[in-house]
Amino acid sequence: MSAPATALAEPAEPAEPADAADPVVPRGRLRLAAARLAASRGALTGLAVLALLFLLAFAGPWLTPWDYAAPDYTALRQPPSATHWFGTNGLGQDVFAQTVRGLQKSLAIGLLVAVLSTGLASLVGACAGYFGGWTDRLLTFLVDLMLIFPAFLVIAVLSPRLRGSGWIAFVLLLAGFNWMVTARVVRSLTRSLREREFVAAARYMGVGPFRTIWRHVLPNVSSFLIVDATVAVGGAVMSEAALSYFGFGVRPPDVSLGTLLAAGAAEAPVFPWLFYFAAGLLVLFVLAVNLVGDGLRDALDPTAAGDRRSRRPSGSRGSRGSRGSRRFRRSRRGGAA
């Protein structure tokens, strides 16, 4: 009887990795962006300042026994002290409690305006860029028409008529005039994405247009939307402060940073604590938002950071280097002669 023709193959030894000491870990786009953001000192500083401001705004009322509307008639226009940390105003109200309340209201308005305006801009811009045709023409005409209106004057006219609707109506007014520029950018990005292979494949497979926009278009413009929404928070807080300063925003007895600036501006030379605490927090918040926005832009789009560095004018080091190179070339020509 013949031996079986099959032979057992010896198992091959597993191959060792090329660099076992330093394995390559796959990193996704978000992880790379987080690593770039963590390497940015300016962005980390801005995030730390924003965290402290949010903590102060929402935990600050628990740190003081005074209510922002409660008067202390025994301490009128008193400077900062152990009892009233930021002093008092002409009605004896605690300026620290009012500043914390104003910061809280301004941050809430800024966040809501940024979310609403960015969401509306994403919807309008993506639909205009994806569908094209009469939809694009109609939505583009609407965007151009909204850009014509002077937002400050329109809000100033409509705000007194909506006085009984509360500050939510003011948020809707601000959001309604802060989405047009973002929508135009999203439309341009969507028009370029519409011809990409993955979007065309989704259309050929019968995926609906709105599902395609949600699953394939908006994720590819999310980096721009994140940066834009971050910067929009600072812009909305500045707009709220400006409108409330002129009496078209938050209404008494409620307070915001804008109403505090308006109330303390006239008395700032004599009673500076009525103005400068609110002004300092506003400036600090806007600077922190800009730092975080720049850091997010560099983290999510590294080419933008490279373009900004390449556009910087050459400094003194470059000019000294060019003079040194010319001097070196002249010395070489002299030595050759």
Tab-separated table of C-alpha atoms in Angstrom:
chain	number	residue	atom	x	y	z
A	1	MET	CA	0.000	0.000	0.000
A	2	SER	CA	1.544	3.291	-1.085
A	3	ALA	CA	2.238	6.097	1.321
A	4	PRO	CA	-0.150	9.016	1.247
A	5	ALA	CA	0.786	11.620	-1.310
A	6	THR	CA	-0.116	14.536	0.908
A	7	ALA	CA	2.555	15.991	3.109
A	8	LEU	CA	2.072	18.247	6.055
A	9	ALA	CA	3.647	21.633	5.483
A	10	GLU	CA	5.678	22.986	8.336
A	11	PRO	CA	4.161	26.128	9.801
A	12	ALA	CA	6.040	29.243	8.834
A	13	GLU	CA	7.510	31.342	11.605
A	14	PRO	CA	5.725	34.646	12.070
A	15	ALA	CA	7.583	37.548	10.567
A	16	GLU	CA	8.825	40.129	13.028
A	17	PRO	CA	7.635	43.685	12.538
A	18	ALA	CA	10.020	46.067	10.867
A	19	ASP	CA	10.224	48.287	13.907
A	20	ALA	CA	8.903	46.491	16.942
A	21	ALA	CA	10.216	49.098	19.350
A	22	ASP	CA	8.249	51.910	17.731
A	23	PRO	CA	5.044	50.514	16.216
A	24	VAL	CA	3.121	52.700	13.814
A	25	VAL	CA	-0.265	53.613	15.280
A	26	PRO	CA	-2.897	54.659	12.756
A	27	ARG	CA	-4.286	58.030	13.602
A	28	GLY	CA	-7.560	59.402	12.318
A	29	ARG	CA	-8.199	62.899	11.123
A	30	LEU	CA	-9.740	64.038	14.389
A	31	ARG	CA	-6.869	62.586	16.392
A	32	LEU	CA	-4.333	64.385	14.214
A	33	ALA	CA	-6.278	67.631	14.559
A	34	ALA	CA	-6.386	67.186	18.339
A	35	ALA	CA	-2.627	66.612	18.396
A	36	ARG	CA	-2.005	69.773	16.357
A	37	LEU	CA	-4.359	71.723	18.617
A	38	ALA	CA	-2.564	70.450	21.721
A	39	ALA	CA	0.740	71.629	20.238
A	40	SER	CA	-0.562	75.199	19.815
A	41	ARG	CA	0.232	77.341	22.849
A	42	GLY	CA	-2.110	80.090	21.757
A	43	ALA	CA	-5.047	77.713	21.360
A	44	LEU	CA	-4.377	76.076	24.723
A	45	THR	CA	-4.182	79.496	26.367
A	46	GLY	CA	-7.460	80.505	24.749
A	47	LEU	CA	-9.147	77.269	25.826
A	48	ALA	CA	-7.951	77.735	29.403
A	49	VAL	CA	-9.255	81.316	29.493
A	50	LEU	CA	-12.603	80.253	28.004
A	51	ALA	CA	-12.929	77.451	30.547
A	52	LEU	CA	-12.276	79.895	33.385
A	53	LEU	CA	-14.783	82.394	31.998
A	54	PHE	CA	-17.499	79.759	31.617
A	55	LEU	CA	-16.762	78.506	35.118
A	56	LEU	CA	-17.001	82.055	36.451
A	57	ALA	CA	-20.234	82.719	34.570
A	58	PHE	CA	-22.118	79.629	35.682
A	59	ALA	CA	-20.520	78.937	39.069
A	60	GLY	CA	-19.932	82.555	40.096
A	61	PRO	CA	-23.471	83.170	41.418
A	62	TRP	CA	-22.834	80.468	44.025
A	63	LEU	CA	-19.710	82.256	45.243
A	64	THR	CA	-21.418	85.437	46.407
A	65	PRO	CA	-24.313	85.905	48.844
A	66	TRP	CA	-25.606	88.859	46.826
A	67	ASP	CA	-28.240	88.676	44.117
A	68	TYR	CA	-27.528	90.746	41.014
A	69	ALA	CA	-30.753	92.751	41.491
A	70	ALA	CA	-30.704	93.036	45.305
A	71	PRO	CA	-29.755	96.541	46.549
A	72	ASP	CA	-27.594	97.328	49.565
A	73	TYR	CA	-28.591	100.851	50.579
A	74	THR	CA	-25.815	101.029	53.147
A	75	ALA	CA	-23.169	100.764	50.403
A	76	LEU	CA	-23.812	103.062	47.449
A	77	ARG	CA	-21.014	103.304	44.866
A	78	GLN	CA	-18.581	101.642	47.236
A	79	PRO	CA	-15.183	100.570	45.840
A	80	PRO	CA	-14.169	96.885	45.816
A	81	SER	CA	-13.978	95.444	49.315
A	82	ALA	CA	-14.188	92.153	51.182
A	83	THR	CA	-17.980	92.468	51.311
A	84	HIS	CA	-18.491	93.550	47.695
A	85	TRP	CA	-15.599	92.150	45.642
A	86	PHE	CA	-16.191	94.376	42.596
A	87	GLY	CA	-17.791	97.249	44.524
A	88	THR	CA	-21.376	98.499	44.197
A	89	ASN	CA	-23.246	100.761	41.794
A	90	GLY	CA	-25.466	103.763	42.456
A	91	LEU	CA	-28.349	101.549	43.613
A	92	GLY	CA	-26.172	99.548	45.980
A	93	GLN	CA	-26.248	96.457	43.754
A	94	ASP	CA	-23.239	94.151	43.915
A	95	VAL	CA	-21.115	94.667	40.785
A	96	PHE	CA	-19.575	91.183	41.000
A	97	ALA	CA	-23.016	89.539	40.993
A	98	GLN	CA	-24.103	91.771	38.118
A	99	THR	CA	-20.922	91.112	36.136
A	100	VAL	CA	-21.266	87.353	36.568
A	101	ARG	CA	-24.918	87.514	35.534
A	102	GLY	CA	-24.067	89.706	32.541
A	103	LEU	CA	-21.279	87.357	31.454
A	104	GLN	CA	-23.647	84.404	31.758
A	105	LYS	CA	-26.313	86.070	29.626
A	106	SER	CA	-23.815	87.251	26.983
A	107	LEU	CA	-22.253	83.781	26.692
A	108	ALA	CA	-25.672	82.145	26.361
A	109	ILE	CA	-26.661	84.606	23.632
A	110	GLY	CA	-23.351	84.125	21.805
A	111	LEU	CA	-23.570	80.323	21.859
A	112	LEU	CA	-27.191	80.248	20.692
A	113	VAL	CA	-26.569	82.740	17.900
A	114	ALA	CA	-23.508	80.818	16.699
A	115	VAL	CA	-25.345	77.466	16.661
A	116	LEU	CA	-28.442	78.843	14.916
A	117	SER	CA	-26.594	80.927	12.327
A	118	THR	CA	-24.113	78.156	11.481
A	119	GLY	CA	-26.900	75.586	11.166
A	120	LEU	CA	-28.947	77.842	8.887
A	121	ALA	CA	-25.893	78.696	6.786
A	122	SER	CA	-25.021	75.006	6.423
A	123	LEU	CA	-28.534	74.126	5.257
A	124	VAL	CA	-28.903	76.984	2.778
A	125	GLY	CA	-25.358	76.790	1.396
A	126	ALA	CA	-25.358	73.004	1.007
A	127	CYS	CA	-28.760	72.951	-0.718
A	128	ALA	CA	-27.787	75.766	-3.072
A	129	GLY	CA	-24.484	74.156	-4.011
A	130	TYR	CA	-25.790	70.599	-4.331
A	131	PHE	CA	-29.040	71.092	-6.246
A	132	GLY	CA	-27.926	73.949	-8.508
A	133	GLY	CA	-30.326	75.309	-11.104
A	134	TRP	CA	-33.270	77.368	-9.938
A	135	THR	CA	-32.719	76.308	-6.312
A	136	ASP	CA	-29.214	77.754	-6.408
A	137	ARG	CA	-30.404	80.949	-8.085
A	138	LEU	CA	-33.255	81.442	-5.609
A	139	LEU	CA	-31.157	80.823	-2.498
A	140	THR	CA	-28.262	82.916	-3.813
A	141	PHE	CA	-30.695	85.777	-4.486
A	142	LEU	CA	-31.990	85.440	-0.904
A	143	VAL	CA	-28.443	85.552	0.489
A	144	ASP	CA	-27.547	88.611	-1.606
A	145	LEU	CA	-30.786	90.314	-0.574
A	146	MET	CA	-30.083	89.711	3.115
A	147	LEU	CA	-26.561	91.077	2.723
A	148	ILE	CA	-27.975	94.370	1.443
A	149	PHE	CA	-29.934	95.114	4.616
A	150	PRO	CA	-28.031	96.991	7.349
A	151	ALA	CA	-28.293	94.474	10.163
A	152	PHE	CA	-27.671	96.943	12.994
A	153	LEU	CA	-30.388	99.346	11.850
A	154	VAL	CA	-32.920	96.589	11.172
A	155	ILE	CA	-32.393	95.048	14.626
A	156	ALA	CA	-32.550	98.506	16.210
A	157	VAL	CA	-35.931	99.122	14.534
A	158	LEU	CA	-37.415	95.682	15.244
A	159	SER	CA	-36.082	95.219	18.773
A	160	PRO	CA	-38.447	97.723	20.506
A	161	ARG	CA	-41.433	96.085	18.791
A	162	LEU	CA	-40.393	92.704	20.223
A	163	ARG	CA	-39.783	94.015	23.729
A	164	GLY	CA	-42.361	91.705	25.280
A	165	SER	CA	-40.922	88.583	23.635
A	166	GLY	CA	-37.847	88.390	25.856
A	167	TRP	CA	-34.236	87.853	24.890
A	168	ILE	CA	-34.994	84.787	22.735
A	169	ALA	CA	-36.441	87.097	20.072
A	170	PHE	CA	-33.220	89.107	20.246
A	171	VAL	CA	-31.234	85.883	19.692
A	172	LEU	CA	-33.343	85.058	16.628
A	173	LEU	CA	-32.778	88.537	15.222
A	174	LEU	CA	-29.020	88.270	15.673
A	175	ALA	CA	-28.915	84.786	14.152
A	176	GLY	CA	-31.073	85.918	11.227
A	177	PHE	CA	-28.449	88.453	10.154
A	178	ASN	CA	-25.266	86.442	10.801
A	179	TRP	CA	-25.464	83.463	8.422
A	180	MET	CA	-25.160	84.847	4.882
A	181	VAL	CA	-21.377	84.982	4.423
A	182	THR	CA	-20.980	81.471	5.835
A	183	ALA	CA	-23.716	80.209	3.494
A	184	ARG	CA	-21.850	81.552	0.460
A	185	VAL	CA	-18.666	79.764	1.496
A	186	VAL	CA	-20.550	76.499	2.138
A	187	ARG	CA	-22.215	76.807	-1.275
A	188	SER	CA	-18.830	77.184	-2.973
A	189	LEU	CA	-17.396	74.189	-1.110
A	190	THR	CA	-20.466	72.074	-1.891
A	191	ARG	CA	-20.248	72.840	-5.612
A	192	SER	CA	-16.708	71.465	-5.661
A	193	LEU	CA	-17.694	68.408	-3.594
A	194	ARG	CA	-20.699	67.638	-5.792
A	195	GLU	CA	-18.452	66.365	-8.591
A	196	ARG	CA	-16.299	64.161	-6.352
A	197	GLU	CA	-16.377	60.401	-6.836
A	198	PHE	CA	-17.951	59.493	-3.487
A	199	VAL	CA	-20.836	61.944	-3.969
A	200	ALA	CA	-21.424	60.726	-7.534
A	201	ALA	CA	-21.355	57.116	-6.311
A	202	ALA	CA	-23.985	57.916	-3.678
A	203	ARG	CA	-26.223	59.429	-6.361
A	204	TYR	CA	-25.801	56.426	-8.677
A	205	MET	CA	-26.701	54.079	-5.806
A	206	GLY	CA	-30.003	55.896	-5.353
A	207	VAL	CA	-29.203	57.691	-2.096
A	208	GLY	CA	-31.544	60.629	-1.562
A	209	PRO	CA	-30.189	64.171	-1.955
A	210	PHE	CA	-30.688	65.254	1.644
A	211	ARG	CA	-29.140	62.042	2.937
A	212	THR	CA	-26.196	62.602	0.601
A	213	ILE	CA	-25.800	66.139	1.903
A	214	TRP	CA	-25.966	64.946	5.519
A	215	ARG	CA	-23.688	61.912	5.144
A	216	HIS	CA	-21.179	63.020	2.501
A	217	VAL	CA	-21.182	66.799	1.970
A	218	LEU	CA	-21.465	68.347	5.428
A	219	PRO	CA	-18.810	66.084	7.034
A	220	ASN	CA	-16.339	67.295	4.417
A	221	VAL	CA	-16.987	70.958	5.231
A	222	SER	CA	-17.161	70.375	8.986
A	223	SER	CA	-13.662	71.760	9.585
A	224	PHE	CA	-14.700	75.123	8.143
A	225	LEU	CA	-17.997	75.069	10.054
A	226	ILE	CA	-16.282	74.329	13.373
A	227	VAL	CA	-13.879	77.239	12.973
A	228	ASP	CA	-16.627	79.553	11.731
A	229	ALA	CA	-18.947	78.675	14.624
A	230	THR	CA	-16.153	79.281	17.128
A	231	VAL	CA	-15.409	82.729	15.739
A	232	ALA	CA	-19.149	83.451	15.445
A	233	VAL	CA	-19.521	83.123	19.227
A	234	GLY	CA	-17.142	86.045	19.743
A	235	GLY	CA	-18.817	88.075	17.012
A	236	ALA	CA	-22.262	87.450	18.484
A	237	VAL	CA	-21.129	88.512	21.965
A	238	MET	CA	-19.662	91.705	20.496
A	239	SER	CA	-22.883	92.386	18.561
A	240	GLU	CA	-24.973	91.804	21.681
A	241	ALA	CA	-22.757	94.128	23.699
A	242	ALA	CA	-22.967	96.861	21.057
A	243	LEU	CA	-26.747	96.616	20.666
A	244	SER	CA	-27.343	96.410	24.424
A	245	TYR	CA	-25.024	99.388	24.921
A	246	PHE	CA	-27.371	101.491	22.779
A	247	GLY	CA	-30.489	100.048	24.412
A	248	PHE	CA	-31.578	97.658	21.644
A	249	GLY	CA	-30.569	94.354	23.244
A	250	VAL	CA	-31.112	92.901	26.706
A	251	ARG	CA	-33.666	94.878	28.700
A	252	PRO	CA	-33.590	95.816	32.409
A	253	PRO	CA	-33.948	94.456	35.031
A	254	ASP	CA	-31.904	91.731	33.332
A	255	VAL	CA	-28.262	92.539	32.623
A	256	SER	CA	-25.598	91.621	30.097
A	257	LEU	CA	-22.084	92.844	29.452
A	258	GLY	CA	-23.494	95.441	27.067
A	259	THR	CA	-25.938	96.885	29.601
A	260	LEU	CA	-23.191	96.988	32.247
A	261	LEU	CA	-20.923	98.884	29.853
A	262	ALA	CA	-23.719	101.314	29.044
A	263	ALA	CA	-24.509	101.890	32.724
A	264	GLY	CA	-20.893	102.361	33.771
A	265	ALA	CA	-19.506	104.322	30.815
A	266	ALA	CA	-20.634	107.730	32.070
A	267	GLU	CA	-19.302	107.120	35.598
A	268	ALA	CA	-16.073	105.374	34.596
A	269	PRO	CA	-13.772	108.394	35.249
A	270	VAL	CA	-14.991	108.684	38.860
A	271	PHE	CA	-16.090	105.104	39.626
A	272	PRO	CA	-13.954	102.946	37.308
A	273	TRP	CA	-15.049	99.603	38.785
A	274	LEU	CA	-18.516	100.134	37.290
A	275	PHE	CA	-17.071	99.907	33.766
A	276	TYR	CA	-13.692	98.226	33.625
A	277	PHE	CA	-14.582	94.835	35.125
A	278	ALA	CA	-17.227	94.194	32.455
A	279	ALA	CA	-15.040	95.686	29.720
A	280	GLY	CA	-12.066	93.560	30.759
A	281	LEU	CA	-14.099	90.342	30.687
A	282	LEU	CA	-15.478	91.215	27.249
A	283	VAL	CA	-12.025	91.903	25.808
A	284	LEU	CA	-10.614	88.776	27.440
A	285	PHE	CA	-13.399	86.620	26.013
A	286	VAL	CA	-13.018	87.943	22.465
A	287	LEU	CA	-9.228	87.486	22.545
A	288	ALA	CA	-9.608	83.913	23.831
A	289	VAL	CA	-12.139	83.065	21.116
A	290	ASN	CA	-9.813	84.415	18.429
A	291	LEU	CA	-6.904	82.377	19.794
A	292	VAL	CA	-9.001	79.214	19.798
A	293	GLY	CA	-10.302	79.974	16.309
A	294	ASP	CA	-6.788	80.399	14.927
A	295	GLY	CA	-5.681	77.191	16.628
A	296	LEU	CA	-8.628	75.231	15.240
A	297	ARG	CA	-7.988	76.599	11.754
A	298	ASP	CA	-4.359	75.517	11.894
A	299	ALA	CA	-5.272	72.109	13.349
A	300	LEU	CA	-8.042	71.280	10.891
A	301	ASP	CA	-6.390	72.847	7.831
A	302	PRO	CA	-2.575	72.748	8.133
A	303	THR	CA	-2.174	74.192	4.620
A	304	ALA	CA	-3.744	77.451	5.809
A	305	ALA	CA	-1.079	77.807	8.486
A	306	GLY	CA	1.627	77.152	5.904
A	307	ASP	CA	0.129	79.748	3.578
A	308	ARG	CA	0.097	82.362	6.348
A	309	ARG	CA	3.708	81.636	7.221
A	310	SER	CA	4.726	81.883	3.569
A	311	ARG	CA	2.994	85.269	3.236
A	312	ARG	CA	4.869	86.793	6.168
A	313	PRO	CA	7.282	89.550	5.110
A	314	SER	CA	10.919	88.677	5.400
A	315	GLY	CA	12.356	90.033	8.621
A	316	SER	CA	15.748	91.340	9.525
A	317	ARG	CA	17.177	87.842	9.656
A	318	GLY	CA	16.337	87.274	6.009
A	319	SER	CA	17.786	90.629	4.969
A	320	ARG	CA	20.994	89.947	6.879
A	321	GLY	CA	21.172	86.552	5.200
A	322	SER	CA	20.762	88.075	1.754
A	323	ARG	CA	23.444	90.687	2.456
A	324	GLY	CA	25.729	87.944	3.736
A	325	SER	CA	25.210	85.846	0.619
A	326	ARG	CA	25.973	88.822	-1.630
A	327	ARG	CA	29.126	89.537	0.407
A	328	PHE	CA	30.165	85.873	0.071
A	329	ARG	CA	29.691	85.953	-3.704
A	330	ARG	CA	31.770	89.140	-4.003
A	331	SER	CA	34.552	87.593	-1.898
A	332	ARG	CA	34.575	84.514	-4.118
A	333	ARG	CA	34.842	86.651	-7.234
A	334	GLY	CA	37.672	88.640	-5.638
A	335	GLY	CA	39.522	85.423	-4.662
A	336	ALA	CA	39.156	84.004	-8.156
A	337	ALA	CA	40.575	87.200	-9.663
